Structure formats: structure tokens, C-alpha cells
Amino acid sequence: MQPLLLLLLTCTNQVLGQNPAIKVILANKGLQYGSHVGTDWLHEKILSMNVPDVTGGVKVGVGTVRYVLDRMSVSQCDVPEPSVNFSEGNQVKTVINGLSIALRGNWHTKFSFMSDRGSFELAVFNLDLTSLVELGSDDKGHLSILSKTCSAGIGKAEINFHGGASWIFKPFVKFFKNRVKALIETQICPIVDEHIADVEQHLTNMQVSYRINCALVLEIPLINPPHINSSDLGLDLKGEFYNFESPKEPPFKALAFDLPRADGFMLSLGMSEFSFNSAAYAYYAAGQLHITVTDKMIPPTSPLRLNTSSFGPFIPQLPKFFPNMLMELEVYARETPMFSFLPDEMSLKVPGAIKAVAIQPNGTRAPLFKLNADGLFSGQVYISEGKLRGLMKLKNFTLTLESSEIGTFQTAALENGMKMAMTIAVLTPLNAKLKEGIPLPSIHDILLVNSVLKIQQGFVSIASDLEVSSPLRGHFEEGFVCPYKTSGAYL
Ligand SMILES: *[C@@H]1O[C@H](CO)[C@@H](O)[C@H](O)[C@H]1NC(C)=O
Ligand SMILES: *[C@@H]1O[C@H](CO)[C@@H](O)[C@H](O)[C@H]1NC(C)=O
Ligand SMILES: *[C@@H]1O[C@H](CO)[C@@H](O)[C@H](O)[C@H]1NC(C)=O
Ligand SMILES: *[C@@H]1O[C@H](CO)[C@@H](O)[C@H](O)[C@H]1NC(C)=O
Ligand SMILES: *[C@@H]1O[C@H](CO)[C@@H](O)[C@H](O)[C@H]1NC(C)=O
């Protein structure tokens, strides 16, 4: 029964399996940078290491000399660059050869009623450490890390005693040396394992869902286990946006895409059309792609006002039926706006609609007409000087009369007027912002540097190097002050 169930579950999983919408590849160069950052961390950790006291006794002819080595602290350490490699079986192998540590401490001896004390220095040379960890994923889509093997060995130790009747120790030096050497040898791997367990705990507690803004949540659990080969580590993330208040699955699916490895960079990141479109859907399905345009919102300098007289040249009968009245336009998306990515070009298709009403002197809104407004925006985006930049243009815009309470009219002139209005109101400020550049986000104090963005067939790729700005700590929570929402517009 159980194997059958397991098989069934495995199969179902595969049938339902969603394609990742975000892929991340950490190249060997990235691993080397990570290990470099880790070396500094290890250096700090060893310097602040707690060394337990050593107690024992040495049998001499007429009794036992009891000794205690205490108050030991690391006074110096030299951590050479480790060799870190991706290896078979989703593993990462770290080898450190030639680590040295200098310790300082006090000694106390007791033999019968005689006691003595002093200080000592201990140097450990050529400590070799080999650690093998395995990466995987848990059922919630967290990355997981497990220490598979760890071994440590010490090449040579030197010890010097000061104070007291130090000469008495001369015969025991060799003995202490081996005792302390063995002690340190047995301490290293538990420290390493403890750290790996810490990292695992941190990964387990990590969010796989991030609030992006007031409206959006991004879900990024792993949807496949990580895959490692000799040159890189690949992660497949869900990469789907949901509406914070009313999460719903969109009526379209993530398509598979192949993220090419960018040579010479630490990291490659790919985000498919689906990811962008799920964000658009999250706004759309929650009714948040919706805005009511009133005359007050039109800049005072605009010659065209939102009133029936001003619309006379476009719709001659309008001022006759509704003379000199203010108008309101309800502008909304008829369907989900969809992004599509072609080599070096992105486009956004917006199926919109405009409902116009006249505001009568007694305040009653009279419906006038409904237009379908289909816009196609296209443009280029790229990263330069660490900022996202680009240029968008309106490629096509058509207005068609869907229904009218005031009889039919030609839309061509209105279409031109709206094209101009859209360029002034939307594209000009957007392009100004894209020209100035939008700073790239940093994630957990990791900055993307030397980044290259490329629009490819069906996805956007970013090849980048990384820079850790400060020690890695798990803080990402940011406070949002979301406006209390009465109508559904976040445009
Ligand atoms: C492991 O990585 C080091 C660089 O850190 C490299 O010199 C060495 O050849 C690699 N070993 C294997 C087995 O790939
Ligand atoms: C590692 O795997 C990827 C596919 O996941 C492949 O493109 C790449 O060539 C592989 N590298 C090696 C050295 O096998
Ligand atoms: C309508 O707009 C015209 C300018 O096109 C302006 O002169 C007129 O005062 C406006 N009427 C109302 C009622 O706002
Ligand atoms: C407002 O005025 C219009 C036209 O003058 C009229 O048809 C409508 O019934 C009025 N509405 C109310 C609530 O008085
Ligand atoms: C603009 O879009 C309309 C449909 O919305 C289409 O008929 C027309 O061919 C398009 N024009 C261009 C130049 O793409």
C-alpha cells in the first residue's frame, strides 16, 4: 500500500509540477566569492572561540601531578583561503589546509600539598579541515543544508610555559602538547557542524513569500531540489506574484525556459514572462487596474479639459445633449495586461476600456459611451551603472466604440488626442524615470554589481557579480504603510 501511495504521490507531483518562473544559477566564481566571504567569518569565529579548560593528571613515581590549563583564548589565527568545489551528489566540498591558531592561557599544578602556577602559549600549525555538505530542499521549498562529513587534523603543536617552576614541566611538555592537540582536533568539527546546523535553522525559518508592496506578494519557494554539477548550482523557484488581499491563480501557466550560464559572472538569474504576467494578473483580478479620471487630475496647463464642450470637436453631438458639463472617465483593464519578451525587446499589451459619464447640474451621472482602448507598449530595458534604465514607447493604440448612449461617432480624432495625452501623462514621466535609472534592489545585504540585463525569448536574464555589503543577517522585513483602501485603485 505505502509504496503504491508514494508512487502515486510522486506521479501526481510531476503531473501538477509547475515550471519555475525564476531560475538562479550560482557559478563556481560565485562559490569562490562566497567562500572568500566565509573565510573572514571563520577567522572572526575562531578568534572568539571558547576553549574549554583542560584538566588531568600525570603519574610520576610517587604519585600524580594534577594539572589544569584554563583561561585559554585564541590570540591569533591565520585562515588560508579554502578550496571549495561543487561535487557529485548535490554536495559542496570545502578543504582548508594549513590553518594556524595561537592560544594563550594559564596553568596550575598540584602535587601532594605543593601547588604552582604560571602562563603558557600554544601554537597549532597546519590544521587541515575537510567538510562535505549536502544541499537539498524541504517540503515547504526551503533550501536545506546538511553536514555529511567533517574531519580535522593537526600537523604540529608548540607549547611554552612561563612562571612558577616551569622547568618542572619540561618532561611533561610533550604530553600536554598531545593532550591539547587532540582536544583542539576534536573541537573543530563540532564547531563546523554547529555552524552548518545554524545555517540550516536559518534556511528553514526563511520566508519563501515576500511582501513586495501594498498590493503584491512574491512567492519564491524552490519547486525542484537544487541541482549541482561540477561547474554550478542551479535553483528553480516558483516566482509567482499574488495579490496580498485576494490571492488567485491566473488562467495561464508558466512556460519552461532555459537560462543560459553567463560566463565570467558569479550569478545568472532568469525571470520568465509568467512572473511579470502573474503580477499584472494579481492587480487585474483584484480590480486594482482601475482609475477614475476627473477634470481635477488634468494639469491646469492642458488646453483639453474633461468637459462636454472640450470634447465637442471629437464628438459633435455631445455638447448638444449635455451642454457645458464636467465629465469623468473610468479607465480600467478589460483583461490582464500581458508582457511578452522577444530578443532585446519587451512589450506590454494593455486591453483597456474607457467609460465616460457627464455630471449633470443636479449631480446625476449620465452614461455617455464606452470605448475599448487597446495599447501596445514596447521598449528596451538594460542595466548600466548599477541602475535599471530603458526607453518605452507606444507602439500602437486603437480606440473602438463599444457602446454609446449618444449615438455613434468617429473615434479617429479622439484616438489621436488620447495618444498624445498618454504620451504626456504616462510615457514622458516613465521615460524620465528610466533615464535617471532605478537602483537595483539589494537582498539580505547582497548587492548585484557589474550586472548585465538581457531580454531574451520569453524571459529576462541578469548576469551579475555579487558584493556582500555587511555580515549576512536574516532581515528582510520592511514596514509597509498601506493606504486604507476604499475603491480598488493602486495605479
Ligand atoms: C577545487 O577548487 C579549486 C579552486 O578553489 C581548484 O583549484 C581545484 O582544482 C578544484 N578541485 C576539483 C576536484 O575540481
Ligand atoms: C552543469 O549543468 C548544466 C545544466 O544544468 C549544464 O548546462 C552545464 O554544462 C553543466 N556543466 C558541466 C561541467 O557538466
Ligand atoms: C470646459 O472646458 C473649456 C476649455 O476647453 C473651458 O473654457 C470651460 O470653462 C470648461 N467648462 C466647464 C464647465 O468646466
Ligand atoms: C437630474 O437631471 C436630469 C436632467 O436634467 C434628469 O433627467 C434627472 O432625473 C435628474 N435627477 C434627479 C435625481 O433629480
Ligand atoms: C494596431 O492594433 C490593431 C488592433 O488593436 C491592429 O488591427 C493594427 O494592425 C495594429 N497596428 C499596428 C501598426 O500594429
Coordinates of C-alpha atoms in Angstrom, one line a residue, residues 2 10 77 80 146 212 219 261 275 296 315 318 348 357 409 418 426 435 437 444 457 482:
Q2 CA 2.6 2.5 1.1
T10 CA 5.4 11.2 -7.0
C77 CA 44.8 32.9 13.8
P80 CA 44.2 30.4 4.4
L146 CA 23.3 19.0 5.9
I212 CA 6.7 43.4 -2.4
E219 CA 6.3 33.5 -3.7
R261 CA 25.1 30.3 -18.0
S275 CA 6.4 36.0 -13.4
K296 CA -9.1 68.0 -11.4
I315 CA -18.0 64.2 -30.6
L318 CA -22.1 65.6 -27.1
L348 CA 3.2 45.1 -22.9
V357 CA -20.1 59.9 -17.9
F409 CA -19.2 58.9 -33.7
M418 CA -5.6 60.2 -26.3
V426 CA 2.4 58.2 -18.9
K435 CA 16.6 57.6 -18.0
G437 CA 17.6 54.9 -13.6
H444 CA 19.9 40.4 2.5
Q457 CA 12.8 34.9 -25.9
C482 CA -0.6 50.8 3.1

